[in-house]
Amino acid sequence: MATNRSQFEQLLDRYSAEVRQAFLQAYDGIRSRIVLKALVEALERGNVELAIELLGIDRAAFSGLDLAVANTFNNGGMVLASELIVPGPAGNRVAMTFGVRNLVAEAMLRNYAANLVTRETEQTKALLRTALSEGLSRGDNPTRTALDMVGRQSRVTGKREGGYIGLSGPQERTHAKARSALISGDVEGMRDYLQLKQRDKRFDRAVIKAIEAGKPLARADVDRVLGRLNDRQLKYRADVIGLNETFNALSMAKDEGLRQAIESGKVDVRDVNKTWRHTSQERPRMQHVAMNRQTVAFDQPFTAPDGTLIPYPHAPGIPARHSIGCKCIVSYDIDFTAALIRRRVLQGLQ
């Protein structure tokens, strides 16, 4: 399969933006449907599970993300398959097609999307369960606890902004650490805050003054500082998810398109090899650098230096250490000469 990196990049740019937006819209929707009074009452009773249930973090909330991934897989698959042209038996050129209704493709997409949404909902609930329980143990005010989680309404947009809902576990820990330092006046903790890449630098002067005075930041300023930090962390996470899930969907579609060509008899699996292509980036995985140009048969996996078997970059089910942030691609090569020789030998035997 001829590799057109520029075409793959164009698809990646287009659909990663759509997946990113769908992710952000999912959490915007969750925040917009919150009944704050009921949420606060649940926290006042110490009922963390009820509070989480009231947030409505379920599959329906992420239906837009599900659809965005499906569009990436289906539309990307059709574009990538259309680039594959192989010689037909009569010497004519045969274009490959991508069957979006193919049973294997449908099952693959359905399972992938279901796992993605399930993982996101379960991780979010687990994070909130821990954060809310810790807040109640500290004796935090229920109203403030709820607002810290879901965000405060903007006077400009009317939307809730600045909550930590939707952050990853490490990001929420960053939020909690910064919160503790700013509220308590912990000088070292506030200095650590000033090293965060996602902070809003417009508040740096206020934090520096608090450090110089050896005092905590005013509570209203704490809310603003953390609100902007959370917003930026959420957008960063959306960027990562948008890029990663788009890579995943396009890589699956690319591999599935060739599988369908083999299944249809247009291509013989014996004539297909695949090669790992490492893409230069700021912080490369040295294992993937070592795998660059590793070539195997289509139906065989690549082997990482740590022994991990990988069907292709971003294949479903591979360990996160080999997928999150990875920008590697695979190129497929069809040995047309071997196919032609085999066909002529068979014709000669008839």
Short mmCIF file of C-alpha atoms in Angstrom, two decimals:
data_model
loop_
_atom_site.label_atom_id
_atom_site.label_comp_id
_atom_site.label_asym_id
_atom_site.label_seq_id
_atom_site.Cartn_x
_atom_site.Cartn_y
_atom_site.Cartn_z
CA MET A 1 0.00 0.00 0.00
CA ALA A 2 1.57 3.26 -1.07
CA THR A 3 1.99 5.62 1.84
CA ASN A 4 1.07 9.26 1.38
CA ARG A 5 2.13 10.94 4.60
CA SER A 6 0.76 14.32 3.59
CA GLN A 7 -2.69 12.81 3.05
CA PHE A 8 -2.55 11.09 6.43
CA GLU A 9 -1.49 14.37 8.04
CA GLN A 10 -4.36 16.23 6.41
CA LEU A 11 -6.82 13.67 7.76
CA LEU A 12 -5.14 13.85 11.16
CA ASP A 13 -5.44 17.64 11.28
CA ARG A 14 -9.08 17.59 10.23
CA TYR A 15 -10.40 14.83 12.42
CA SER A 16 -8.28 15.45 15.51
CA ALA A 17 -9.91 18.89 15.70
CA GLU A 18 -13.36 17.26 15.51
CA VAL A 19 -12.54 14.66 18.17
CA ARG A 20 -11.02 17.33 20.41
CA GLN A 21 -14.14 19.50 20.09
CA ALA A 22 -16.44 16.54 20.79
CA PHE A 23 -14.50 15.78 23.98
CA LEU A 24 -14.79 19.37 25.23
CA GLN A 25 -18.47 19.53 24.30
CA ALA A 26 -19.15 16.37 26.30
CA TYR A 27 -17.91 18.02 29.49
CA ASP A 28 -19.57 21.32 28.60
CA GLY A 29 -22.82 19.38 28.36
CA ILE A 30 -22.28 17.66 31.70
CA ARG A 31 -21.60 21.00 33.41
CA SER A 32 -24.57 22.70 31.75
CA ARG A 33 -27.02 20.07 33.00
CA ILE A 34 -25.92 20.25 36.62
CA VAL A 35 -28.50 21.27 39.24
CA LEU A 36 -26.18 22.87 41.77
CA LYS A 37 -28.69 22.82 44.62
CA ALA A 38 -29.19 19.06 44.39
CA LEU A 39 -25.44 18.51 44.09
CA VAL A 40 -24.72 20.59 47.19
CA GLU A 41 -27.44 18.81 49.17
CA ALA A 42 -25.88 15.43 48.32
CA LEU A 43 -22.49 16.65 49.52
CA GLU A 44 -24.01 18.12 52.69
CA ARG A 45 -25.27 14.62 53.48
CA GLY A 46 -21.84 13.20 52.69
CA ASN A 47 -23.29 11.12 49.85
CA VAL A 48 -20.48 11.13 47.29
CA GLU A 49 -22.04 8.41 45.13
CA LEU A 50 -25.29 10.36 44.79
CA ALA A 51 -23.33 13.50 43.89
CA ILE A 52 -21.52 11.62 41.12
CA GLU A 53 -24.76 10.08 39.88
CA LEU A 54 -26.32 13.55 39.64
CA LEU A 55 -23.57 14.62 37.24
CA GLY A 56 -24.87 12.24 34.56
CA ILE A 57 -21.48 10.92 33.47
CA ASP A 58 -22.61 8.10 31.21
CA ARG A 59 -22.38 6.82 27.65
CA ALA A 60 -25.07 9.21 26.44
CA ALA A 61 -23.03 12.17 27.64
CA PHE A 62 -20.21 11.12 25.32
CA SER A 63 -22.31 10.24 22.28
CA GLY A 64 -20.72 13.10 20.34
CA LEU A 65 -17.25 11.71 21.03
CA ASP A 66 -18.43 8.27 19.93
CA LEU A 67 -19.74 9.77 16.67
CA ALA A 68 -16.57 11.79 16.03
CA VAL A 69 -14.41 8.67 16.34
CA ALA A 70 -16.78 6.73 14.05
CA ASN A 71 -16.62 9.48 11.42
CA THR A 72 -12.84 9.46 11.58
CA PHE A 73 -12.70 5.70 11.10
CA ASN A 74 -15.26 5.55 8.29
CA ASN A 75 -14.37 8.67 6.32
CA GLY A 76 -10.63 8.32 6.88
CA GLY A 77 -10.81 4.69 5.84
CA MET A 78 -12.51 5.53 2.54
CA VAL A 79 -9.92 8.20 1.70
CA LEU A 80 -6.93 6.02 2.59
CA ALA A 81 -8.33 3.00 0.71
CA SER A 82 -8.93 5.07 -2.41
CA GLU A 83 -5.19 5.73 -2.60
CA LEU A 84 -4.41 2.05 -3.06
CA ILE A 85 -4.31 1.08 -6.73
CA VAL A 86 -3.27 -2.46 -7.66
CA PRO A 87 -2.88 -4.21 -11.03
CA GLY A 88 -5.84 -6.39 -11.93
CA PRO A 89 -5.61 -9.88 -13.49
CA ALA A 90 -6.01 -8.43 -16.99
CA GLY A 91 -3.35 -5.78 -16.42
CA ASN A 92 -5.91 -3.11 -15.64
CA ARG A 93 -5.73 -0.89 -12.54
CA VAL A 94 -8.07 -1.79 -9.67
CA ALA A 95 -8.91 0.75 -6.98
CA MET A 96 -9.50 -0.46 -3.46
CA THR A 97 -12.64 0.42 -1.55
CA PHE A 98 -13.36 0.62 2.18
CA GLY A 99 -16.53 -1.12 3.32
CA VAL A 100 -17.91 0.84 6.26
CA ARG A 101 -20.66 -1.80 6.63
CA ASN A 102 -18.17 -4.66 6.68
CA LEU A 103 -19.03 -6.85 9.68
CA VAL A 104 -15.45 -7.03 10.96
CA ALA A 105 -15.01 -3.27 10.55
CA GLU A 106 -18.31 -2.57 12.30
CA ALA A 107 -17.41 -4.82 15.22
CA MET A 108 -13.94 -3.29 15.48
CA LEU A 109 -15.32 0.25 15.53
CA ARG A 110 -18.14 -0.62 17.94
CA ASN A 111 -15.76 -2.24 20.42
CA TYR A 112 -13.21 0.52 20.16
CA ALA A 113 -15.73 3.32 20.70
CA ALA A 114 -17.38 1.46 23.58
CA ASN A 115 -14.04 0.91 25.30
CA LEU A 116 -13.07 4.57 24.82
CA VAL A 117 -16.28 5.89 26.37
CA THR A 118 -16.30 3.31 29.17
CA ARG A 119 -12.70 4.14 30.04
CA GLU A 120 -13.43 7.87 30.13
CA THR A 121 -16.57 7.59 32.26
CA GLU A 122 -15.04 5.15 34.74
CA GLN A 123 -11.82 7.13 35.12
CA THR A 124 -13.73 10.36 35.62
CA LYS A 125 -16.02 8.86 38.24
CA ALA A 126 -13.08 7.32 40.09
CA LEU A 127 -11.22 10.63 40.10
CA LEU A 128 -14.25 12.53 41.38
CA ARG A 129 -14.93 9.88 44.01
CA THR A 130 -11.43 10.36 45.42
CA ALA A 131 -11.40 14.16 45.18
CA LEU A 132 -14.83 14.62 46.75
CA SER A 133 -14.13 12.14 49.54
CA GLU A 134 -10.90 13.97 50.37
CA GLY A 135 -12.76 17.28 50.41
CA LEU A 136 -15.41 15.97 52.79
CA SER A 137 -12.70 14.51 55.03
CA ARG A 138 -11.06 17.95 55.23
CA GLY A 139 -14.40 19.48 56.14
CA ASP A 140 -14.55 21.66 53.02
CA ASN A 141 -17.67 23.74 52.46
CA PRO A 142 -20.08 21.67 50.27
CA THR A 143 -21.01 24.59 48.03
CA ARG A 144 -17.39 25.54 47.40
CA THR A 145 -16.51 21.87 46.90
CA ALA A 146 -19.21 21.55 44.23
CA LEU A 147 -18.14 24.75 42.48
CA ASP A 148 -14.49 23.76 42.52
CA MET A 149 -15.50 20.55 40.76
CA VAL A 150 -17.97 21.80 38.14
CA GLY A 151 -16.77 25.38 37.78
CA ARG A 152 -18.33 28.77 38.33
CA GLN A 153 -20.63 30.50 35.87
CA SER A 154 -18.96 33.11 33.71
CA ARG A 155 -20.62 36.51 33.77
CA VAL A 156 -19.71 36.86 30.10
CA THR A 157 -20.73 33.51 28.60
CA GLY A 158 -23.06 32.16 31.27
CA LYS A 159 -21.21 28.84 31.05
CA ARG A 160 -19.44 27.09 33.90
CA GLU A 161 -15.68 27.45 33.71
CA GLY A 162 -12.68 26.43 35.76
CA GLY A 163 -13.85 23.18 37.33
CA TYR A 164 -11.55 20.20 37.53
CA ILE A 165 -14.13 17.78 36.13
CA GLY A 166 -12.74 16.20 32.96
CA LEU A 167 -9.09 16.35 34.05
CA SER A 168 -6.88 13.28 34.19
CA GLY A 169 -5.75 11.85 37.53
CA PRO A 170 -2.31 13.52 37.44
CA GLN A 171 -3.88 16.82 36.38
CA GLU A 172 -6.34 16.74 39.29
CA ARG A 173 -3.43 16.01 41.64
CA THR A 174 -1.69 19.08 40.23
CA HIS A 175 -4.84 21.08 40.90
CA ALA A 176 -5.11 19.75 44.46
CA LYS A 177 -1.45 20.45 45.22
CA ALA A 178 -1.65 24.00 43.88
CA ARG A 179 -4.89 24.59 45.78
CA SER A 180 -3.35 23.46 49.06
CA ALA A 181 -0.28 25.65 48.58
CA LEU A 182 -2.18 28.79 47.57
CA ILE A 183 -4.70 28.48 50.41
CA SER A 184 -2.14 27.65 53.11
CA GLY A 185 0.60 30.03 51.98
CA ASP A 186 3.09 27.19 51.48
CA VAL A 187 5.97 29.07 49.86
CA GLU A 188 7.60 26.02 48.23
CA GLY A 189 4.24 24.83 46.94
CA MET A 190 3.52 28.26 45.42
CA ARG A 191 6.93 28.25 43.78
CA ASP A 192 6.08 24.86 42.32
CA TYR A 193 2.87 26.37 40.93
CA LEU A 194 4.92 29.01 39.10
CA GLN A 195 6.68 26.21 37.21
CA LEU A 196 3.47 24.75 35.77
CA LYS A 197 3.26 25.04 31.98
CA GLN A 198 -0.53 25.32 31.91
CA ARG A 199 -0.78 28.14 34.46
CA ASP A 200 -2.12 31.58 33.46
CA LYS A 201 0.91 33.84 33.75
CA ARG A 202 -1.28 36.89 34.27
CA PHE A 203 -1.64 35.78 37.90
CA ASP A 204 2.07 35.25 38.48
CA ARG A 205 2.58 38.69 40.05
CA ALA A 206 -0.11 38.04 42.67
CA VAL A 207 1.42 34.68 43.54
CA ILE A 208 4.93 36.18 43.75
CA LYS A 209 3.65 38.86 46.13
CA ALA A 210 2.10 36.18 48.32
CA ILE A 211 5.41 34.31 48.36
CA GLU A 212 7.33 37.45 49.28
CA ALA A 213 4.86 38.21 52.07
CA GLY A 214 4.84 34.60 53.26
CA LYS A 215 1.05 34.67 53.23
CA PRO A 216 -1.68 32.73 51.44
CA LEU A 217 -3.34 34.12 48.35
CA ALA A 218 -6.74 35.77 48.82
CA ARG A 219 -9.48 33.17 48.38
CA ALA A 220 -11.07 34.99 45.45
CA ASP A 221 -7.69 35.03 43.72
CA VAL A 222 -7.23 31.32 44.47
CA ASP A 223 -10.50 30.58 42.68
CA ARG A 224 -9.41 32.58 39.64
CA VAL A 225 -5.90 31.12 39.53
CA LEU A 226 -7.12 27.54 39.81
CA GLY A 227 -10.00 28.14 37.43
CA ARG A 228 -7.68 29.24 34.64
CA LEU A 229 -5.23 26.44 35.44
CA ASN A 230 -8.01 23.87 35.18
CA ASP A 231 -9.32 25.33 31.92
CA ARG A 232 -5.90 25.16 30.35
CA GLN A 233 -5.26 21.66 31.63
CA LEU A 234 -8.58 20.49 30.21
CA LYS A 235 -7.79 22.01 26.82
CA TYR A 236 -4.37 20.37 26.88
CA ARG A 237 -5.96 17.01 27.68
CA ALA A 238 -8.46 17.55 24.85
CA ASP A 239 -5.55 18.17 22.47
CA VAL A 240 -3.85 14.95 23.57
CA ILE A 241 -7.04 12.89 23.32
CA GLY A 242 -8.00 14.43 19.99
CA LEU A 243 -4.63 13.59 18.47
CA ASN A 244 -4.30 10.15 20.04
CA GLU A 245 -7.81 8.91 19.25
CA THR A 246 -7.57 10.21 15.70
CA PHE A 247 -4.26 8.42 15.22
CA ASN A 248 -5.91 5.28 16.60
CA ALA A 249 -8.97 5.48 14.36
CA LEU A 250 -7.04 6.31 11.18
CA SER A 251 -4.44 3.61 11.85
CA MET A 252 -7.19 1.04 12.40
CA ALA A 253 -8.97 2.15 9.23
CA LYS A 254 -5.77 2.00 7.19
CA ASP A 255 -5.02 -1.55 8.32
CA GLU A 256 -8.65 -2.60 7.94
CA GLY A 257 -8.77 -1.25 4.39
CA LEU A 258 -5.92 -3.50 3.32
CA ARG A 259 -7.42 -6.45 5.20
CA GLN A 260 -10.61 -5.99 3.20
CA ALA A 261 -8.58 -5.89 -0.03
CA ILE A 262 -6.96 -9.19 0.92
CA GLU A 263 -10.28 -10.70 1.96
CA SER A 264 -11.85 -9.72 -1.36
CA GLY A 265 -9.06 -11.45 -3.31
CA LYS A 266 -7.77 -8.25 -4.91
CA VAL A 267 -4.50 -8.58 -3.00
CA ASP A 268 -2.68 -11.74 -1.89
CA VAL A 269 -1.51 -11.59 1.71
CA ARG A 270 1.75 -13.26 0.67
CA ASP A 271 2.65 -10.16 -1.32
CA VAL A 272 2.14 -7.63 1.48
CA ASN A 273 4.77 -6.37 3.92
CA LYS A 274 4.46 -3.57 6.41
CA THR A 275 7.15 -1.23 7.75
CA TRP A 276 7.26 0.77 10.97
CA ARG A 277 7.91 4.47 10.37
CA HIS A 278 9.03 6.57 13.31
CA THR A 279 8.03 10.22 13.14
CA SER A 280 10.46 12.74 14.60
CA GLN A 281 9.16 14.54 17.68
CA GLU A 282 10.39 16.52 20.66
CA ARG A 283 10.43 13.60 23.09
CA PRO A 284 10.77 10.41 21.05
CA ARG A 285 10.26 6.95 22.46
CA MET A 286 13.66 5.35 22.08
CA GLN A 287 12.00 1.97 21.60
CA HIS A 288 10.10 3.33 18.61
CA VAL A 289 13.24 4.96 17.25
CA ALA A 290 14.86 1.52 17.37
CA MET A 291 11.86 0.05 15.54
CA ASN A 292 12.11 2.50 12.64
CA ARG A 293 12.11 0.62 9.30
CA GLN A 294 11.40 -2.71 10.96
CA THR A 295 9.58 -4.72 8.27
CA VAL A 296 7.37 -7.78 8.76
CA ALA A 297 4.70 -9.67 6.82
CA PHE A 298 1.21 -8.19 6.87
CA ASP A 299 -0.16 -10.90 9.17
CA GLN A 300 2.77 -10.71 11.62
CA PRO A 301 3.28 -8.21 14.48
CA PHE A 302 6.17 -5.83 14.99
CA THR A 303 8.36 -6.56 18.01
CA ALA A 304 9.37 -3.73 20.34
CA PRO A 305 12.71 -3.90 22.20
CA ASP A 306 10.84 -4.69 25.43
CA GLY A 307 9.24 -7.70 23.75
CA THR A 308 5.81 -6.17 23.18
CA LEU A 309 4.13 -7.47 20.02
CA ILE A 310 2.41 -4.64 18.13
CA PRO A 311 0.23 -5.31 15.05
CA TYR A 312 0.75 -1.71 13.90
CA PRO A 313 1.20 1.71 15.57
CA HIS A 314 -1.89 2.62 17.62
CA ALA A 315 -3.45 -0.83 17.30
CA PRO A 316 -6.26 -1.47 19.82
CA GLY A 317 -5.17 -3.12 23.04
CA ILE A 318 -1.47 -2.29 22.96
CA PRO A 319 0.02 -0.90 26.22
CA ALA A 320 -0.34 2.84 26.82
CA ARG A 321 3.45 3.19 26.94
CA HIS A 322 3.45 2.35 23.24
CA SER A 323 0.40 4.37 22.20
CA ILE A 324 -0.21 7.61 24.15
CA GLY A 325 1.60 10.42 22.38
CA CYS A 326 3.02 8.12 19.72
CA LYS A 327 3.14 9.60 16.22
CA CYS A 328 4.53 6.60 14.39
CA ILE A 329 2.79 5.29 11.28
CA VAL A 330 2.99 2.11 9.22
CA SER A 331 3.57 1.81 5.49
CA TYR A 332 2.25 -1.16 3.52
CA ASP A 333 4.12 -2.43 0.49
CA ILE A 334 2.67 -4.81 -2.10
CA ASP A 335 5.11 -6.87 -4.16
CA PHE A 336 3.38 -6.54 -7.53
CA THR A 337 6.22 -8.35 -9.31
CA ALA A 338 5.83 -11.47 -7.17
CA ALA A 339 2.08 -11.42 -7.77
CA LEU A 340 2.59 -11.11 -11.54
CA ILE A 341 5.15 -13.93 -11.68
CA ARG A 342 2.94 -16.24 -9.64
CA ARG A 343 -0.03 -15.48 -11.90
CA ARG A 344 1.96 -16.22 -15.06
CA VAL A 345 3.34 -19.45 -13.60
CA LEU A 346 -0.18 -20.60 -12.80
CA GLN A 347 -1.34 -19.69 -16.29
CA GLY A 348 1.54 -21.69 -17.75
CA LEU A 349 0.54 -24.77 -15.78
CA GLN A 350 -3.00 -24.66 -17.07
#
